[in-house]
Short mmCIF file of C-alpha atoms in Angstrom, two decimals:
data_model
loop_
_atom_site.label_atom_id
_atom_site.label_comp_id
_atom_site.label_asym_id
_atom_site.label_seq_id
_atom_site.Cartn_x
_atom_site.Cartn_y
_atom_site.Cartn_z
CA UNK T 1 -64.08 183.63 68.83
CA UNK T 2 -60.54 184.08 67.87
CA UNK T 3 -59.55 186.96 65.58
CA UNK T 4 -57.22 185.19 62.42
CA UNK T 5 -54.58 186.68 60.42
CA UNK T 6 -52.71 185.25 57.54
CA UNK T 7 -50.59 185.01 54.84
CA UNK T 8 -50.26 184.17 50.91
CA UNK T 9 -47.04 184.50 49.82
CA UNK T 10 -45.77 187.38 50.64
CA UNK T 11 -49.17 189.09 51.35
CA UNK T 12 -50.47 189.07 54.91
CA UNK T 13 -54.39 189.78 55.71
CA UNK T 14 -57.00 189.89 58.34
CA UNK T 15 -58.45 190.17 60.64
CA UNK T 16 -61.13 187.34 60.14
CA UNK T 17 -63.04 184.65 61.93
CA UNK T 18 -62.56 181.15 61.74
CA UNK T 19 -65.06 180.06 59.38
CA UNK T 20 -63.81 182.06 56.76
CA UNK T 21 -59.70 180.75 57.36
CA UNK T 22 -61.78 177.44 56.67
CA UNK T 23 -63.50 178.92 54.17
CA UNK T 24 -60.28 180.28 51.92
CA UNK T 25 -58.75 176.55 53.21
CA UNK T 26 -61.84 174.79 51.39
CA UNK T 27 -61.54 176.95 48.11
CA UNK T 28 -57.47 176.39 48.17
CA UNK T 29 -56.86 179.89 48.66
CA UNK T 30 -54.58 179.28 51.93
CA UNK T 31 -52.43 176.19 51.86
CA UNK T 32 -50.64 174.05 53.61
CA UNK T 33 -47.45 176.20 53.79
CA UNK T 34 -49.42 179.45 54.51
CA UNK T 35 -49.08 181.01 57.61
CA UNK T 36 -51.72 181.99 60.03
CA UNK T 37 -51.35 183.84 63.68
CA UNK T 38 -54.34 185.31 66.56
CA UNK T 39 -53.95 186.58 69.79
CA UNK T 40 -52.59 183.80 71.74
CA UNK T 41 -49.92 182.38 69.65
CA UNK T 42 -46.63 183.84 70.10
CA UNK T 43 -45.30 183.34 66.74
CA UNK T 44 -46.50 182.67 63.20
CA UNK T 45 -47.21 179.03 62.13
CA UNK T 46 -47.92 177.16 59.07
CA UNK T 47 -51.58 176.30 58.43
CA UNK T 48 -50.68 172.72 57.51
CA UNK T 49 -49.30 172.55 61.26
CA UNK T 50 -51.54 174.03 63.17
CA UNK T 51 -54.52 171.23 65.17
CA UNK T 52 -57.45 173.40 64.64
CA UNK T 53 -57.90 173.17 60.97
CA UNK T 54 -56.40 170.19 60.23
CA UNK T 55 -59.74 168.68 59.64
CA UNK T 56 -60.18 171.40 57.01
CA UNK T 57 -57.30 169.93 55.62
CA UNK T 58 -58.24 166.72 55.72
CA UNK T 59 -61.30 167.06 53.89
CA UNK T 60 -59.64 168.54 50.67
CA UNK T 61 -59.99 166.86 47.63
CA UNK T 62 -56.50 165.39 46.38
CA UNK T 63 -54.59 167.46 44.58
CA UNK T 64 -56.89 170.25 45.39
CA UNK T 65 -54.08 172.21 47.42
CA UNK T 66 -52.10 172.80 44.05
CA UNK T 67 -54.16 174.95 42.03
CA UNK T 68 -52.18 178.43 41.35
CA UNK T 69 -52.68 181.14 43.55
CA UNK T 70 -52.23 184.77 43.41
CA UNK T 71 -53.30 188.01 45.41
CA UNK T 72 -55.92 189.01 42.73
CA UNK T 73 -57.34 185.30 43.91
CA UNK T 74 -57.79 186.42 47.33
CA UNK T 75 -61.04 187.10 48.60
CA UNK T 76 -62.00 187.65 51.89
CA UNK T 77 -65.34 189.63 53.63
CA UNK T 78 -65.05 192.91 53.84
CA UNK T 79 -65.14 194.21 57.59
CA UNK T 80 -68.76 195.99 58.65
CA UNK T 81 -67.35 199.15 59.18
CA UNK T 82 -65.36 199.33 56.13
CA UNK T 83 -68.49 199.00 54.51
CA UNK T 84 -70.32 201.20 56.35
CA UNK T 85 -67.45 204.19 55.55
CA UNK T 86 -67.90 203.30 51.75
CA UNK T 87 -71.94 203.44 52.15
CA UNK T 88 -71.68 206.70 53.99
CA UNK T 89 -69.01 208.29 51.40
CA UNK T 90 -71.13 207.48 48.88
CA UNK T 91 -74.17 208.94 50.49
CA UNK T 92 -72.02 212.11 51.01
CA UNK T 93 -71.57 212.20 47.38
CA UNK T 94 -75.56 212.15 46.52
CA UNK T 95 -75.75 214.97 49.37
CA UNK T 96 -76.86 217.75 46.64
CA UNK T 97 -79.91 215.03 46.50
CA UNK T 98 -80.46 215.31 49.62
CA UNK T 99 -80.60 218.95 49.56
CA UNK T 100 -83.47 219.57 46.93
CA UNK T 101 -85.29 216.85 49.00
CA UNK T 102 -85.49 219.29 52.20
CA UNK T 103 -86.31 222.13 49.47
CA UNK T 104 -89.02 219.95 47.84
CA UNK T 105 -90.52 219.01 51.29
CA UNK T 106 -90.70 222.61 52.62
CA UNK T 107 -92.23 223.16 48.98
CA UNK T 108 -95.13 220.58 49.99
CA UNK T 109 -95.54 222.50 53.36
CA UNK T 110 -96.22 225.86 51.57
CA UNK T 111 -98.56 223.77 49.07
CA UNK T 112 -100.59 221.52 51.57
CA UNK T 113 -100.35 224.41 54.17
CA UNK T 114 -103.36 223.53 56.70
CA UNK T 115 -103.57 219.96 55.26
CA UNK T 116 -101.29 217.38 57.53
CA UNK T 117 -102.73 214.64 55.32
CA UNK T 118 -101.42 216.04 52.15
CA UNK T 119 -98.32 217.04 53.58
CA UNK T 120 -97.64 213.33 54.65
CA UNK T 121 -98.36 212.00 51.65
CA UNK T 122 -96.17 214.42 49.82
CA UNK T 123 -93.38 213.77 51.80
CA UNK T 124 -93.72 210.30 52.03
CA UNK T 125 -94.19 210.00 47.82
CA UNK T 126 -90.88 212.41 47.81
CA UNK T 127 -88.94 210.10 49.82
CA UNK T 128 -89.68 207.34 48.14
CA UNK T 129 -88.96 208.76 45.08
CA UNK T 130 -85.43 209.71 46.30
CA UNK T 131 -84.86 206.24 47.87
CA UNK T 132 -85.37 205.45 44.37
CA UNK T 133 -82.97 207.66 42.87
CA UNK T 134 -80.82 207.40 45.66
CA UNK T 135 -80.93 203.39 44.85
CA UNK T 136 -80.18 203.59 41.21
CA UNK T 137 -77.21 205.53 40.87
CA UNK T 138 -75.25 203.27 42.96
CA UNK T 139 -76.76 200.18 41.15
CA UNK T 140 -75.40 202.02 37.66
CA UNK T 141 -72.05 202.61 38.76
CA UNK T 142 -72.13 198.86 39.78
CA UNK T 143 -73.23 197.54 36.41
CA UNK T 144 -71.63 199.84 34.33
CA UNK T 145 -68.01 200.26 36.33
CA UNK T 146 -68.19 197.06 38.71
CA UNK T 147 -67.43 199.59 41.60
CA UNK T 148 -68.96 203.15 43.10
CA UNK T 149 -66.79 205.66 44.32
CA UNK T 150 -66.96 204.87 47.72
CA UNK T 151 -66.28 201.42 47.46
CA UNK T 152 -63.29 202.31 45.59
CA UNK T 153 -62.03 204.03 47.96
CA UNK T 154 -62.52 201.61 50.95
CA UNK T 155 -61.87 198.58 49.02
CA UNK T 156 -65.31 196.99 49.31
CA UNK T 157 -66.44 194.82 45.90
CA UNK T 158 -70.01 193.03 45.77
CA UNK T 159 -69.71 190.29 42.97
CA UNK T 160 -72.90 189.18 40.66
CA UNK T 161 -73.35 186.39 38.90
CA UNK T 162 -75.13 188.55 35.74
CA UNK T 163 -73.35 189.16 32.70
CA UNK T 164 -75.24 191.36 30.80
CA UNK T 165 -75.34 195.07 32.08
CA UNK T 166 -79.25 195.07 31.83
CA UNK T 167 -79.01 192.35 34.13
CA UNK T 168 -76.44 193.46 36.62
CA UNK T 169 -78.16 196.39 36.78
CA UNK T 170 -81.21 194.88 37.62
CA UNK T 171 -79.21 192.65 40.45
CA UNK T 172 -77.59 195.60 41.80
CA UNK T 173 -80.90 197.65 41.62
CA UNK T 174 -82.78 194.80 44.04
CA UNK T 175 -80.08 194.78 46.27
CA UNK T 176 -79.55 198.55 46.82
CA UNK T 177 -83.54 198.76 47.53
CA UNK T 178 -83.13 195.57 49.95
CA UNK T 179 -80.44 197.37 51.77
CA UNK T 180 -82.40 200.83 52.10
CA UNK T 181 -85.59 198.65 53.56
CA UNK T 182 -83.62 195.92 55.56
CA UNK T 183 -80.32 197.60 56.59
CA UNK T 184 -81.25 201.05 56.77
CA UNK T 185 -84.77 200.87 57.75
CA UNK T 186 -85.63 203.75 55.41
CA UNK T 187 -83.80 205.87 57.66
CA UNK T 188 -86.69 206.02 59.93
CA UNK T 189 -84.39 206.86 63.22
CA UNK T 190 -85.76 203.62 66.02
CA UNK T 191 -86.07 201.45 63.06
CA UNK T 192 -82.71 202.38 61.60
CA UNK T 193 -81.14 201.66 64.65
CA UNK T 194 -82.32 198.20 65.50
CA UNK T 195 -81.79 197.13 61.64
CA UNK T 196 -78.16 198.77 61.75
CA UNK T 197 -77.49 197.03 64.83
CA UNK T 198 -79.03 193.62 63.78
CA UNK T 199 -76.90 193.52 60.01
CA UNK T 200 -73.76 194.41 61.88
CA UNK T 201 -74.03 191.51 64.17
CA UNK T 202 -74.53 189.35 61.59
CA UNK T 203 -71.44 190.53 59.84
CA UNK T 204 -69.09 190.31 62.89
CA UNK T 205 -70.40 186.24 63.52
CA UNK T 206 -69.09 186.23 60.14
CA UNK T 207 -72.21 185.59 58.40
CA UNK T 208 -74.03 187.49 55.64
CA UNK T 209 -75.96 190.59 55.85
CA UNK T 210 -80.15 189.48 55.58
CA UNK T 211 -80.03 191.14 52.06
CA UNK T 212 -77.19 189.05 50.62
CA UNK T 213 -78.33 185.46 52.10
CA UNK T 214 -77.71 183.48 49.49
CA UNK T 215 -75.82 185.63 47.11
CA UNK T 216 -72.29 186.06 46.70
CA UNK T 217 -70.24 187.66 49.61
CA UNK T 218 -69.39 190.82 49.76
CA UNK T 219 -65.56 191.00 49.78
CA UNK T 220 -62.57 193.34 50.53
CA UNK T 221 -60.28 194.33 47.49
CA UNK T 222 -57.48 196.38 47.84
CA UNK T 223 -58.24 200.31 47.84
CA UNK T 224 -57.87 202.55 44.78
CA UNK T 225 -55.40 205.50 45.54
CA UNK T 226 -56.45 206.92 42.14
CA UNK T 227 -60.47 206.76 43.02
CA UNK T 228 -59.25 208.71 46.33
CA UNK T 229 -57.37 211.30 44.76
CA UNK T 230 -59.70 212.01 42.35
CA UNK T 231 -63.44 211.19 44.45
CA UNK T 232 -62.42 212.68 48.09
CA UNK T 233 -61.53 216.49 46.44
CA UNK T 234 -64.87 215.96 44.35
CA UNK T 235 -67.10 214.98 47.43
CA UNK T 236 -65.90 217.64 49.40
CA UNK T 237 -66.77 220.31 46.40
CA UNK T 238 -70.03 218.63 46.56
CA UNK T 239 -70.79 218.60 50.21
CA UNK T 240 -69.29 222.17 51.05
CA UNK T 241 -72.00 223.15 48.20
CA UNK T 242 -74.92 221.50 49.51
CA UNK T 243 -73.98 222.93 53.31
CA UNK T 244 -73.04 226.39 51.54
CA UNK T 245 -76.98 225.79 49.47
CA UNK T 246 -78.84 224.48 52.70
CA UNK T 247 -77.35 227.63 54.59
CA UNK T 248 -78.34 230.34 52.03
CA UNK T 249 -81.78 228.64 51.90
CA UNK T 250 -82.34 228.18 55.74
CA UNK T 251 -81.33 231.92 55.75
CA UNK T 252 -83.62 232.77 53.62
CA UNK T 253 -86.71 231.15 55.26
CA UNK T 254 -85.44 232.48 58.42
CA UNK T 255 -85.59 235.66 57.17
CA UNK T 256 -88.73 235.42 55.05
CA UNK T 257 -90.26 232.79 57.36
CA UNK T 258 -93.52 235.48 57.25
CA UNK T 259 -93.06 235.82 53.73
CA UNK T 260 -93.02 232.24 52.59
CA UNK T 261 -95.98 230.67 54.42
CA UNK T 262 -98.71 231.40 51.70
CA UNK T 263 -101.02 229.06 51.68
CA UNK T 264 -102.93 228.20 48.17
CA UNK T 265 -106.81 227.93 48.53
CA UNK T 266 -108.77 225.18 46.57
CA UNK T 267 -109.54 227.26 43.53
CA UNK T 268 -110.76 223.78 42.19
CA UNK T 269 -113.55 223.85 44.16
CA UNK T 270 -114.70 227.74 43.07
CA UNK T 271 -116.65 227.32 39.57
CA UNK T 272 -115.18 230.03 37.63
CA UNK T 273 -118.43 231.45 36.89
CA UNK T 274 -118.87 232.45 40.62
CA UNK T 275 -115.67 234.14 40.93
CA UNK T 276 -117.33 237.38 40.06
CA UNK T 277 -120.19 236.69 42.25
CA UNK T 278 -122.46 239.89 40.83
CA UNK T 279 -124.78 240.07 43.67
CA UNK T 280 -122.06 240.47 46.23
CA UNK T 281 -119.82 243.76 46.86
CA UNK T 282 -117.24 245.69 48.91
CA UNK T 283 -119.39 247.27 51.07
CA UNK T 284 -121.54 243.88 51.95
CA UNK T 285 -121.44 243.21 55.41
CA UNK T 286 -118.17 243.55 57.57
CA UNK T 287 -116.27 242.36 60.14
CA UNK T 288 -113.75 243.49 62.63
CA UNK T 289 -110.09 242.27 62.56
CA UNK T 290 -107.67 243.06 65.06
CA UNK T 291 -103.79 243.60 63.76
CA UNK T 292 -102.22 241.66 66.89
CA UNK T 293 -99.02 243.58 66.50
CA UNK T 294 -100.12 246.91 67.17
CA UNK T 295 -103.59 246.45 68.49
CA UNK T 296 -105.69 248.41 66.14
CA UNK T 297 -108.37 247.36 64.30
CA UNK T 298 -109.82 247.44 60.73
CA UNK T 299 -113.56 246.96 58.94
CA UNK T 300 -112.68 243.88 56.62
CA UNK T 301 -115.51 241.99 54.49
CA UNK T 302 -116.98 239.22 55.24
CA UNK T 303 -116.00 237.13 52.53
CA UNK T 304 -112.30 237.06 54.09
CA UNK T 305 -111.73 234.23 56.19
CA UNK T 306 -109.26 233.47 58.96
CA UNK T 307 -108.02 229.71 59.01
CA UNK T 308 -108.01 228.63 62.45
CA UNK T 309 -104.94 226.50 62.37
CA UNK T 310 -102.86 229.83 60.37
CA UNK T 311 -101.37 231.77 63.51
CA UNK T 312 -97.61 231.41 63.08
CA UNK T 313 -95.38 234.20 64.79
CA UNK T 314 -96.12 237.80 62.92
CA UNK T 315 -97.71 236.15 59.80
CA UNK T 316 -101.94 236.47 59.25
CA UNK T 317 -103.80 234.53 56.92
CA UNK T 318 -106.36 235.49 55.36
CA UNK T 319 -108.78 233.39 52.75
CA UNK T 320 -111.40 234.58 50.23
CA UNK T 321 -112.59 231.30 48.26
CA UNK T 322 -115.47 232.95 46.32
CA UNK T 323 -113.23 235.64 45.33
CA UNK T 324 -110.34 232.56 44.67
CA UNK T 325 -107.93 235.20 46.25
CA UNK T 326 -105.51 234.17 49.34
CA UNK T 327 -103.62 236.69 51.38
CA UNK T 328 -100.59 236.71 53.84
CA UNK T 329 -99.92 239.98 56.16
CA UNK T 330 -96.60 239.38 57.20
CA UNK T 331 -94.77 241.62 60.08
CA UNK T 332 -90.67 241.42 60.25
CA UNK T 333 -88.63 243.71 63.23
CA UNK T 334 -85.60 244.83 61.47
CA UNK T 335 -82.41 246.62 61.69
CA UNK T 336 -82.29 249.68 59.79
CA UNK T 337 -78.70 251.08 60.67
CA UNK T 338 -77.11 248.38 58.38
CA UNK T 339 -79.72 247.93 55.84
CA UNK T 340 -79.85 248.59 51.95
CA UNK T 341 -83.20 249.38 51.00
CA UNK T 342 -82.70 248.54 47.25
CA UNK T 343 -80.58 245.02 48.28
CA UNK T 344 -83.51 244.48 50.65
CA UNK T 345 -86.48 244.58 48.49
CA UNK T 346 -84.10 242.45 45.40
CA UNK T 347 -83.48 239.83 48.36
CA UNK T 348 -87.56 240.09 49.34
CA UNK T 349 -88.02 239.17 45.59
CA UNK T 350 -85.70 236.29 45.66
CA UNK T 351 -87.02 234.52 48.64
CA UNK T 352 -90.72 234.88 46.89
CA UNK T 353 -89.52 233.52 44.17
CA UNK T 354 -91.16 230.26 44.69
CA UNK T 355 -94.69 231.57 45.13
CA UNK T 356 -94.83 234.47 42.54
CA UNK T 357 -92.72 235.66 39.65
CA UNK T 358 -92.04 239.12 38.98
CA UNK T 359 -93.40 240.71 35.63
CA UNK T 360 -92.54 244.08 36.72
CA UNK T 361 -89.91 245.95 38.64
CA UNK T 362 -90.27 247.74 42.28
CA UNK T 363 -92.67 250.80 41.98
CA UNK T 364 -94.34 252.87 44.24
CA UNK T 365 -97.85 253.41 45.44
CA UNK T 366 -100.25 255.07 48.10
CA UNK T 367 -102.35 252.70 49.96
CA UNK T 368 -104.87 254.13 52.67
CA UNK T 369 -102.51 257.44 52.93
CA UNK T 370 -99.17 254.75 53.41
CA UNK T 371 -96.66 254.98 50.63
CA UNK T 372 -95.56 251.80 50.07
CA UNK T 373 -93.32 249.60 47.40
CA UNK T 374 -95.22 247.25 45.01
CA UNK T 375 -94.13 244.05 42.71
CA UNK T 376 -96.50 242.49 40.87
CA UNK T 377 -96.36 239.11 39.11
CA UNK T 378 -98.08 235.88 38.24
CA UNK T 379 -98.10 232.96 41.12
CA UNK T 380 -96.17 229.97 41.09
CA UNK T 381 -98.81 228.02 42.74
CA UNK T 382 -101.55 227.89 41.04
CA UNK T 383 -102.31 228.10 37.29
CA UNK T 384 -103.57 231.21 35.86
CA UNK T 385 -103.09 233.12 39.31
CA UNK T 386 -102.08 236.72 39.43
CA UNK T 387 -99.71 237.17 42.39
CA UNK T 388 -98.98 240.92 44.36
CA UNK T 389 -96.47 241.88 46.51
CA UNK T 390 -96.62 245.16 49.07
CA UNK T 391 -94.44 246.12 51.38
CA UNK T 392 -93.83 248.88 53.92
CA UNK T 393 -90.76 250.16 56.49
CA UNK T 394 -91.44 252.76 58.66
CA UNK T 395 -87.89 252.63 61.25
CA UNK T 396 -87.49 248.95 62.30
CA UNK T 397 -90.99 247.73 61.44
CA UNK T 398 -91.60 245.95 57.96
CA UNK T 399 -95.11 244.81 56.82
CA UNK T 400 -95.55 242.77 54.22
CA UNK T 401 -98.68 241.99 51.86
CA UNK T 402 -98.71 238.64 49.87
CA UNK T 403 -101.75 238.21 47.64
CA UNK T 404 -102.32 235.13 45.07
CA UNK T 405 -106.02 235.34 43.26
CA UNK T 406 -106.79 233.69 40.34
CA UNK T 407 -108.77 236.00 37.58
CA UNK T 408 -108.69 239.64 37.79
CA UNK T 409 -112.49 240.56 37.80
CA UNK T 410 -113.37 243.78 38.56
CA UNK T 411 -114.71 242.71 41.86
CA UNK T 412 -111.73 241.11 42.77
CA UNK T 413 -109.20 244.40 42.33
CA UNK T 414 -111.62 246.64 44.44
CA UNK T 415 -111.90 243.59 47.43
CA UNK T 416 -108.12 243.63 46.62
CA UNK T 417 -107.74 247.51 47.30
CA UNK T 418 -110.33 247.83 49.72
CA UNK T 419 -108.67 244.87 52.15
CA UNK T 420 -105.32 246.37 51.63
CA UNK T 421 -106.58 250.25 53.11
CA UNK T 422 -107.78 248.30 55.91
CA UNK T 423 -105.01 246.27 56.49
CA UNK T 424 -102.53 248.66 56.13
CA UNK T 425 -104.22 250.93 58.19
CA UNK T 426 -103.74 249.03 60.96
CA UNK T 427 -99.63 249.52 60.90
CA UNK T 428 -98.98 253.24 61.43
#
């Protein structure tokens, strides 16, 4: 198929197909004394002259051929990948949405840790949710400014027949939805592909996308300097934030990634009557556990239990559901020549932050003959939860003690104290 260019006035454009020089001959947008040019002519010619539309000319109503033209007249489709630029711009400029989405999601795994089912369904609920909001920002912008910032920028207009702005939001809304299921596949990576892939063919033969059939086309407009000048120093502020925000947060699990992997028993399912069980204490039966970073072992009670599916690198998990207390013994290797010990433990608080909050400051405290720093607080994951935080440093080696339990019976602080002796026995 030949690629068209041509002129209106003094205004050239293209590149096009054929049907849509036919198209912009039918709606008396190019005349007679237009000129059009492809590949294989070696000059310009007047449309009027050339053989391959003059049935397009033919056809024309009489008198149809005189109706004023101007540029602002002048629509044509807008090119795939000029659309595609404008779609991804204005992606870039939801990025910080993006960004609480990842948060959100590694939120869900410290929530449903130990439950892939839950953990699905979380993130699948969150993305949806996002495709949502993701879909009706654009579709505002549309109805309330007949443009978005990207497609501003690139020149790209998608005309409605609504009037009202509840309506052409509502238009706008449908569409953006259709093009996140049909064009983008929900970004699900084979889908996305084959959809992306499938739409741009379409748009090359010159036809419309599958979520515009039968709607109006999708046109190029000339680009706004001003929405350039103004949107392209904005996105970048925004996107240099949410990279500068991802990194400070990826840091942060890196570093903590032994800190931040509580997981949060069913307390539901504990009656709080039985929390204080009052035929069972400390010194019940016992059990042997291992520390598999040092190799020494420790009398804990049998009421702790050890998820089998809760062995990530240097963290330890550790369960009491009659109790309604959950514990994380966390190991970290260190450098201590560069350290600040005071920076350390305020950073340690800050990347706990979303499973406890502080209601005290640092202090110390002796724990099975070990000195160690303590932080206590109330949990962010569960309601009425108290939430404890020990930690120890002896040269490179930092040990860590994350314990949620909700209530604070009597039985529960000497379980508490006793597990801790044992535990931290096992680190010297």
């Amino acid at each position: 198929m030949a690629i068209w260019y041509y002129t209106i006035g003094p205004k050239r454009a293209g590149p096009v197909g054929e049907e849509t020089i036919r198209r912009l001959i039918e709606n008396g947008h190019i005349s007679r004394d237009d000129y059009l040019f492809h590949e294989q002519m070696t000059d310009w010619e007047k449309a009027g002259l050339n053989p391959i539309f003059a049935d397009s000319f033919a056809t024309l109503p009489l008198g149809s051929e005189a109706k004023p033209l101007g540029p602002e007249q002048v629509f044509v489709p807008a090119h795939p990948w000029r659309r595609l630029w404008a779609r991804l711009f204005d992606l870039l400029m939801m990025s910080p949405l993006f960004t609480v989405l990842g948060q959100e999601i590694w939120a869900a795994y410290l929530h449903f840790h130990g439950n892939r089912a839950g953990l699905i369904i979380a993130a699948f609920v969150l993305y949806l949710m996002l495709i949502t909001l993701v879909a009706m920002i654009p579709a505002f912008c549309l109805a309330l400014f007949g443009t978005t910032p990207g497609k501003a920028i690139f020149g790209v207009w998608v005309p409605t027949p609504c009037k009202s702005l509840r309506l052409r939001f509502r238009y706008y809304f449908r569409r953006e939805y259709r093009v996140w299921f049909s064009g983008f596949a929900l970004g699900i990576p084979p889908l996305f592909i084959a959809t992306f892939l499938f739409q741009y063919s379409r748009l090359k033969a010159d036809l419309a996308a599958s979520y515009d059939m039968e709607r109006p086309r999708v046109v190029a407009v000339r680009p706004s300097r001003i929405a350039a000048f103004i949107m392209v120093p904005f996105m970048l502020l925004l996107v240099s934030g949410s990279v500068v925000n991802v990194s400070n947060y990826s840091s942060d699990k890196r570093t903590s990634a032994s800190h931040s992997a509580l997981p949060v028993s069913s307390y539901e399912s504990v009656p709080v009557d039985r929390m204080a069980v009052p035929n069972l204490t400390p010194s019940d039966s016992t059990k042997t556990w291992v520390n598999p970073k040092t190799g020494r072992g420790a009398k804990i009670s049998e009421i702790w239990q050890i998820p089998s599916n809760s062995s990530p690198k240097d963290n330890f998990f550790f369960l009491a559901p009659t109790l309604g207390t959950t514990a994380l013994i966390s190991y970290e290797r260190i450098r201590t020549d560069n350290v600040d010990p005071a920076a350390y433990l305020k950073d340690l608080e800050k990347r706990v932050g979303h499973i406890m909050k502080a209601t005290s400051g640092w202090g110390t405290a002796n724990v099975n003959g070990v000195q160690v720093m303590r932080l206590s607080g109330i949990a962010m994951t569960a309601a009425e939860s108290q939430a404890e935080l020990t930690f120890f440093m002896r040269g490179g080696n930092a040990w860590l003690a994350l314990i949620v339990m909700q209530g604070n019976s009597e039985l529960q602080s000497i379980e508490k104290k006793n597990f801790l002796s044992a535990v931290f026995g096992t680190v010297n």
